[in-house]
Amino acid sequence: MKVLVIGGGGREHTLVWKIAQSPEVKKIFCAPGNAGIARQAECLPLAADDVPSLTAWAAKEKIDLTVVGPEAPLTLGVVDAFEARGLMIFGPSQRAAEIEGSKAFAKELMNRYGIPSGKYRTFEDHGTAVRYVKETGAPVVVKADGLAAGKGVILCPTINEALEALNLIMVKKAFGAAGRKVVVEEMLSGEEASFLAFTDGETVLPLPTSQDHKPIFDHDQGPNTGGMGAYSPAPVVNEELHREIMEKIMVPTVRGMAEMGIKYRGVLYAGLMIQDGKARVLEFNARMGDPETQPLLMRMKSDLIPVIMATLEGRLSGQQVEWDARPTVCVVMTSGGYPGPYEKGKVISGLEEAERVPGTVVFHAGTALKQGQVVTNGGRVLGITSLGKSLREAIGLAYEAAGKISWEGAFYRKDIGRKALPRGKEK
């Protein structure tokens, strides 16, 4: 089997790493890939959002299966384009991907099918949005409707901050076309968790729970990023809550979309806020999370390819997936200045030493090869992911490995996974 993975970040390196373990796979390509991916796959000079070129190349090369990593090609209709050429591709259709591509669409879906979430209003006119915020007060969350690389959600504890956010998105157009429409939503409090599931449009097969760390600084301070680290499992989701999330959120969402004439096939990701043992949806994503994919697929003992094929062929109900019970932690290392402006091309040292730490894999995200050296090529550069007998051990191994890696301006949070340690024993 010849497989193409679309994307070039940490999630895609993890997918390539996992797919390469399948005896069914003979050759892997990745577009565009990165320096780490290049060790296991042939990287192509094709952008992840260049749908016509990707489709033409896959048809010419007779690719057996394509796996889509990021959200942009999904919302641009890469799945529809491939299927129109008779090519097998894993991911939701363009209409189904709107659950991530438009926050207004997602909120309307949740409202229609009684899926628990925060109260909201959608606006296309800046003045109307300003009047609404002044009338209703704060705290609120202001969200650009479209894709903004995980940075278009602004938490606003005060009215002034909400007005600044509206100005940034709708007037200054900081996120471009993504900000033509905004959602102003009640600010939910509690603890966040990520809940991912495979679905063929009927059966919903959950992955283990995980938790992302969005803000740039320790103790969840500072602006949001694409994700500074993750761990799995997330103890905040117990068995009873897991069952409730499936019954009240995941299954109704897939069924609701089917009722709307949209068959959702691929991975459905719900970003949840947990409070008092109840879950409400913050957002939906139409693909695997980054950096949640790193700890999740490290824990997956089963072959990923049969699960993907069962999802595509509508026979997911018979699938059994085996997971490693041990916890896993991913620490993301970033370029200095991220999520703001940052420099590229910094030489990275210590990668081999880090990979010698037991139970650890260094997944590349924003990296490139330059004159035989691995250099930084993005905001999020590496995802140091470790499996341990306990969460505390996994955290220790990940930070031991991260400590061996360096480049000018390298930065990472020092508290990934701490909130999952037993209360009172976090020191």
XYZ file of C-alpha atoms in Angstrom:
427
model
C 0.000 0.000 0.000
C 1.248 3.489 -0.938
C 0.117 6.158 1.540
C 0.177 9.952 1.288
C -0.020 12.084 4.451
C -1.003 15.720 3.898
C 0.606 18.278 6.220
C 3.951 19.106 7.744
C 3.522 19.532 11.494
C 3.874 17.483 14.661
C 0.537 15.741 14.121
C 1.627 14.651 10.652
C 5.010 13.386 11.882
C 3.116 11.297 14.450
C 0.768 9.953 11.764
C 3.725 9.035 9.534
C 5.483 7.388 12.509
C 2.387 5.322 13.321
C 1.479 4.456 9.716
C 5.055 3.292 9.089
C 4.519 0.564 11.720
C 1.775 -1.087 9.627
C 2.820 -4.220 7.692
C 0.293 -3.201 5.039
C 2.249 -0.054 4.134
C 5.143 -0.246 1.693
C 5.802 3.425 0.940
C 4.839 6.731 2.592
C 4.835 10.176 1.008
C 4.200 13.437 2.855
C 3.281 16.868 1.510
C 5.113 19.000 2.448
C 6.577 17.165 5.473
C 9.460 18.352 7.651
C 12.985 17.299 8.678
C 11.756 14.558 11.032
C 9.192 13.192 8.607
C 11.877 12.979 5.916
C 13.476 10.091 7.834
C 10.402 7.873 7.297
C 8.653 9.288 4.250
C 9.443 10.898 0.916
C 8.617 14.582 1.308
C 6.980 16.374 -1.615
C 7.304 20.069 -2.533
C 3.517 20.487 -2.409
C 1.670 22.767 0.023
C -0.958 21.130 2.242
C -3.615 23.514 0.913
C -2.758 23.100 -2.785
C -5.718 20.830 -3.475
C -5.433 20.682 -7.307
C -1.723 19.736 -7.235
C -2.202 17.164 -4.463
C -5.112 15.553 -6.302
C -3.273 15.420 -9.616
C -0.124 13.980 -8.024
C -2.009 11.291 -6.063
C -3.948 10.231 -9.177
C -0.765 10.072 -11.276
C 1.112 8.047 -8.621
C -1.909 5.766 -7.940
C -1.815 6.413 -4.188
C -3.850 3.789 -2.325
C -4.726 5.893 0.729
C -4.364 9.556 1.685
C -4.589 10.748 5.298
C -5.290 14.457 5.878
C -3.679 16.073 8.921
C -4.567 19.802 9.039
C -7.906 21.579 8.828
C -7.193 23.944 5.895
C -7.242 21.338 3.085
C -10.359 19.745 4.597
C -12.282 23.031 4.534
C -11.025 23.624 0.974
C -12.605 20.318 -0.129
C -9.582 18.050 -0.579
C -11.671 14.985 0.316
C -14.303 15.822 -2.301
C -11.594 16.435 -4.936
C -9.858 13.099 -4.239
C -13.098 11.119 -4.154
C -14.157 12.664 -7.465
C -11.023 11.044 -8.946
C -11.806 7.690 -7.306
C -9.031 8.075 -4.708
C -9.395 6.803 -1.135
C -8.881 9.582 1.436
C -9.384 9.761 5.202
C -11.135 12.874 6.475
C -14.519 14.612 6.390
C -15.991 16.197 3.273
C -15.955 19.959 2.760
C -19.522 20.292 4.075
C -18.737 18.141 7.121
C -15.515 20.083 7.822
C -17.615 23.223 8.222
C -18.048 22.108 11.839
C -14.521 23.504 12.284
C -14.380 25.905 9.363
C -17.280 27.992 10.701
C -17.813 28.506 14.421
C -21.255 29.950 13.632
C -22.218 26.727 11.812
C -21.006 24.653 14.784
C -22.972 26.761 17.280
C -26.135 26.530 15.155
C -25.717 22.739 14.942
C -25.327 22.455 18.716
C -28.301 24.717 19.319
C -30.476 22.734 16.901
C -29.696 19.333 18.435
C -29.474 20.313 22.103
C -25.744 19.675 22.432
C -24.520 21.383 25.631
C -22.479 24.528 24.964
C -22.308 28.211 25.944
C -24.880 30.861 25.003
C -23.851 32.880 21.964
C -24.670 35.462 19.285
C -23.207 35.729 15.787
C -22.371 39.071 14.144
C -21.273 40.290 10.720
C -21.509 44.000 11.579
C -18.909 45.503 13.933
C -21.225 48.191 15.353
C -23.958 45.691 16.219
C -21.416 43.440 17.956
C -20.076 46.402 19.971
C -23.576 47.365 21.129
C -24.293 43.756 22.151
C -21.109 43.506 24.233
C -21.821 46.847 25.959
C -25.356 45.704 26.786
C -24.550 42.169 27.972
C -21.235 42.865 29.718
C -18.282 40.582 30.361
C -16.645 38.091 30.670
C -17.163 36.795 27.127
C -15.212 34.935 24.474
C -14.821 36.552 21.057
C -14.175 34.106 18.212
C -13.308 34.694 14.567
C -15.782 32.537 12.642
C -13.252 30.957 10.291
C -9.896 29.201 10.600
C -7.185 31.132 12.440
C -4.586 28.456 13.271
C -5.909 28.066 16.819
C -5.390 31.764 17.595
C -8.761 33.268 16.651
C -10.344 32.693 20.076
C -9.874 35.605 22.496
C -10.853 35.367 26.163
C -12.171 38.727 27.350
C -12.634 39.168 31.128
C -13.666 42.846 30.679
C -15.857 44.827 28.270
C -12.835 46.841 27.084
C -10.957 43.647 26.210
C -14.007 42.372 24.303
C -14.218 45.648 22.350
C -10.487 45.417 21.574
C -10.974 41.837 20.355
C -13.849 42.875 18.068
C -11.699 45.701 16.699
C -8.752 43.358 16.141
C -10.847 40.764 14.288
C -13.450 42.843 12.422
C -11.730 46.198 11.812
C -8.000 45.457 11.740
C -8.749 42.069 10.145
C -5.930 40.346 12.066
C -7.209 36.943 10.887
C -8.214 38.032 7.384
C -11.362 36.497 5.909
C -11.776 34.322 9.032
C -12.992 37.462 10.826
C -15.743 38.510 8.430
C -18.117 37.054 10.998
C -17.614 36.716 14.763
C -19.205 34.664 17.509
C -19.551 36.294 20.930
C -20.028 33.539 23.479
C -20.443 33.198 27.204
C -17.132 32.385 28.904
C -17.306 28.878 30.325
C -15.243 28.049 33.391
C -13.808 24.748 34.587
C -11.114 22.413 33.261
C -10.598 21.726 29.572
C -10.331 18.291 27.992
C -10.066 16.992 24.435
C -12.330 14.168 23.299
C -11.596 12.542 19.938
C -13.422 9.765 18.138
C -13.271 7.877 14.857
C -16.617 7.829 13.069
C -17.897 6.374 9.800
C -21.029 8.510 9.965
C -22.933 6.013 12.124
C -20.649 4.310 14.652
C -18.631 6.554 16.986
C -15.454 4.909 18.325
C -13.764 7.032 21.012
C -10.023 7.435 21.486
C -8.636 7.799 25.030
C -9.120 11.185 26.671
C -6.453 13.877 26.505
C -5.844 17.452 27.562
C -4.188 20.269 25.622
C -2.473 23.372 27.055
C -3.368 26.337 24.843
C -1.853 29.459 26.502
C 1.824 30.181 25.907
C 2.915 30.529 29.548
C 2.805 28.351 32.681
C -0.425 28.267 34.728
C -2.392 28.915 31.507
C -1.310 32.539 31.239
C -0.782 34.637 28.113
C -2.237 34.459 24.607
C -3.571 31.272 23.075
C -1.385 29.186 20.778
C -1.905 26.136 18.590
C -1.054 24.072 21.716
C 1.955 23.994 24.057
C 1.676 20.392 25.167
C -0.755 17.597 25.940
C -1.153 14.450 27.979
C -3.329 11.348 27.911
C -5.411 10.175 29.674
C -7.145 13.199 31.240
C -8.294 12.201 34.755
C -10.910 14.978 34.738
C -13.004 12.698 32.468
C -14.106 9.743 34.600
C -16.085 6.738 33.354
C -19.487 8.278 34.055
C -18.588 11.549 32.330
C -17.079 9.632 29.397
C -20.397 7.842 28.899
C -22.282 11.156 29.131
C -19.997 12.834 26.580
C -20.645 9.994 24.134
C -24.419 10.019 24.717
C -24.993 13.798 24.829
C -22.271 15.211 22.588
C -20.423 12.872 20.210
C -23.228 10.581 19.013
C -25.865 13.384 18.727
C -23.414 15.505 16.703
C -22.749 12.747 14.157
C -26.448 11.840 13.994
C -27.472 15.485 13.759
C -25.178 16.072 10.808
C -26.536 12.932 9.121
C -30.051 14.297 9.626
C -28.889 17.495 7.875
C -27.726 15.369 4.951
C -24.047 15.552 5.910
C -22.275 12.237 6.471
C -19.349 12.852 8.819
C -16.509 10.421 8.212
C -13.080 10.713 9.824
C -12.027 11.982 13.246
C -14.363 14.256 15.211
C -12.699 16.295 17.961
C -14.653 18.021 20.717
C -12.887 20.606 22.850
C -14.744 20.446 26.154
C -15.033 22.475 29.349
C -15.664 20.313 32.402
C -17.306 21.771 35.503
C -19.143 20.020 38.352
C -18.948 16.698 36.511
C -20.664 18.081 33.391
C -19.187 18.742 29.942
C -19.997 21.578 27.546
C -18.526 22.051 24.076
C -16.065 24.895 23.496
C -15.425 23.968 19.859
C -15.385 21.140 17.357
C -12.470 20.257 15.108
C -12.714 18.168 11.952
C -9.401 16.317 12.416
C -6.979 15.017 14.993
C -5.603 17.562 17.440
C -2.077 18.890 17.535
C -0.471 18.219 20.030
C -3.030 15.637 21.279
C -2.207 13.258 18.406
C 1.315 12.770 19.759
C 0.375 11.251 23.149
C -2.701 9.489 21.747
C -0.964 7.614 18.945
C 1.976 6.796 21.259
C -0.622 4.918 23.349
C -2.258 3.158 20.375
C -1.101 -0.469 20.296
C -3.311 -1.509 17.360
C -2.429 -0.911 13.716
C -3.917 2.424 12.596
C -4.480 1.398 8.952
C -7.289 -1.172 9.576
C -9.132 1.413 11.717
C -8.865 4.002 8.945
C -10.062 1.500 6.324
C -12.998 0.409 8.514
C -13.967 4.083 8.934
C -13.883 4.684 5.187
C -15.772 1.496 4.367
C -18.543 2.006 6.945
C -17.730 -1.011 9.116
C -16.353 0.702 12.213
C -18.853 -1.060 14.493
C -16.805 -4.255 14.353
C -13.454 -2.618 15.124
C -11.520 -3.246 18.330
C -8.654 -0.909 19.214
C -6.086 -1.748 21.898
C -4.569 1.079 23.922
C -1.545 1.156 26.226
C -2.743 1.891 29.775
C 0.388 3.914 30.526
C 0.093 7.720 30.434
C 1.882 9.825 27.841
C 3.017 13.461 27.899
C 3.992 15.766 25.030
C 5.966 18.964 25.682
C 5.999 21.403 22.762
C 9.158 23.429 22.161
C 8.658 26.709 20.289
C 10.600 29.485 18.618
C 11.209 32.575 20.750
C 8.449 35.137 20.195
C 5.741 32.598 19.275
C 2.729 33.032 18.996
C 3.880 36.454 17.779
C 6.693 37.107 15.265
C 9.674 34.754 15.416
C 12.838 33.994 13.457
C 13.472 30.827 11.449
C 16.653 29.018 10.541
C 18.076 28.473 14.047
C 20.258 25.343 14.242
C 18.824 22.713 16.621
C 21.212 20.636 18.729
C 20.716 17.677 21.076
C 18.091 15.756 19.073
C 19.943 12.431 19.180
C 20.588 12.728 22.921
C 16.903 13.468 23.561
C 15.787 10.449 21.535
C 17.902 8.204 23.732
C 15.729 9.003 26.759
C 13.650 5.843 27.476
C 10.074 5.778 26.161
C 10.585 9.037 24.251
C 9.974 10.080 20.648
C 10.857 13.556 19.359
C 8.166 14.534 16.861
C 9.133 17.342 14.495
C 6.745 20.187 13.673
C 8.374 23.388 12.391
C 11.712 21.992 11.223
C 13.662 21.884 7.969
C 16.978 20.560 6.694
C 19.568 23.173 5.736
C 23.056 22.141 4.612
C 22.692 18.855 6.481
C 21.551 20.474 9.727
C 18.080 20.482 11.297
C 16.884 24.085 11.712
C 13.744 25.788 13.034
C 11.105 26.500 10.400
C 7.979 27.437 12.351
C 6.503 28.630 15.628
C 5.945 25.219 17.176
C 9.168 23.360 16.448
C 9.179 20.003 18.290
C 6.867 17.808 20.387
C 8.857 15.818 22.939
C 6.596 12.859 23.769
C 7.236 10.300 26.514
C 5.444 7.202 27.792
C 5.828 6.396 31.496
C 4.623 3.886 34.090
C 2.956 6.843 35.826
C 2.043 10.351 34.763
C 4.767 11.719 37.014
C 7.351 9.480 35.283
C 6.109 10.451 31.811
C 6.377 14.148 32.716
C 9.891 13.602 34.064
C 11.055 11.761 30.938
C 9.602 14.374 28.565
C 11.298 17.221 30.430
C 14.564 15.283 30.702
C 14.552 14.917 26.902
C 13.491 18.536 26.302
C 16.380 19.677 28.482
C 18.860 18.043 26.090
C 17.619 20.039 23.081
C 18.565 23.639 22.396
C 18.591 26.427 19.806
C 18.739 30.192 20.069
C 15.460 31.418 21.605
C 14.005 27.947 22.341
C 11.041 28.087 24.739
C 8.661 25.633 26.391
C 6.214 25.565 29.278
C 7.446 23.892 32.457
C 4.064 22.721 33.789
C 2.632 20.377 31.137
C 0.625 17.622 32.833
C 0.887 19.057 36.346
C -2.846 19.687 36.723
C -3.485 15.949 36.260
C -1.246 14.993 39.163
C -3.098 14.212 42.410
C -4.079 17.435 44.141
C -1.707 18.349 46.954
C 1.190 16.341 45.468
C 2.098 18.686 42.624
C 5.355 20.077 44.022
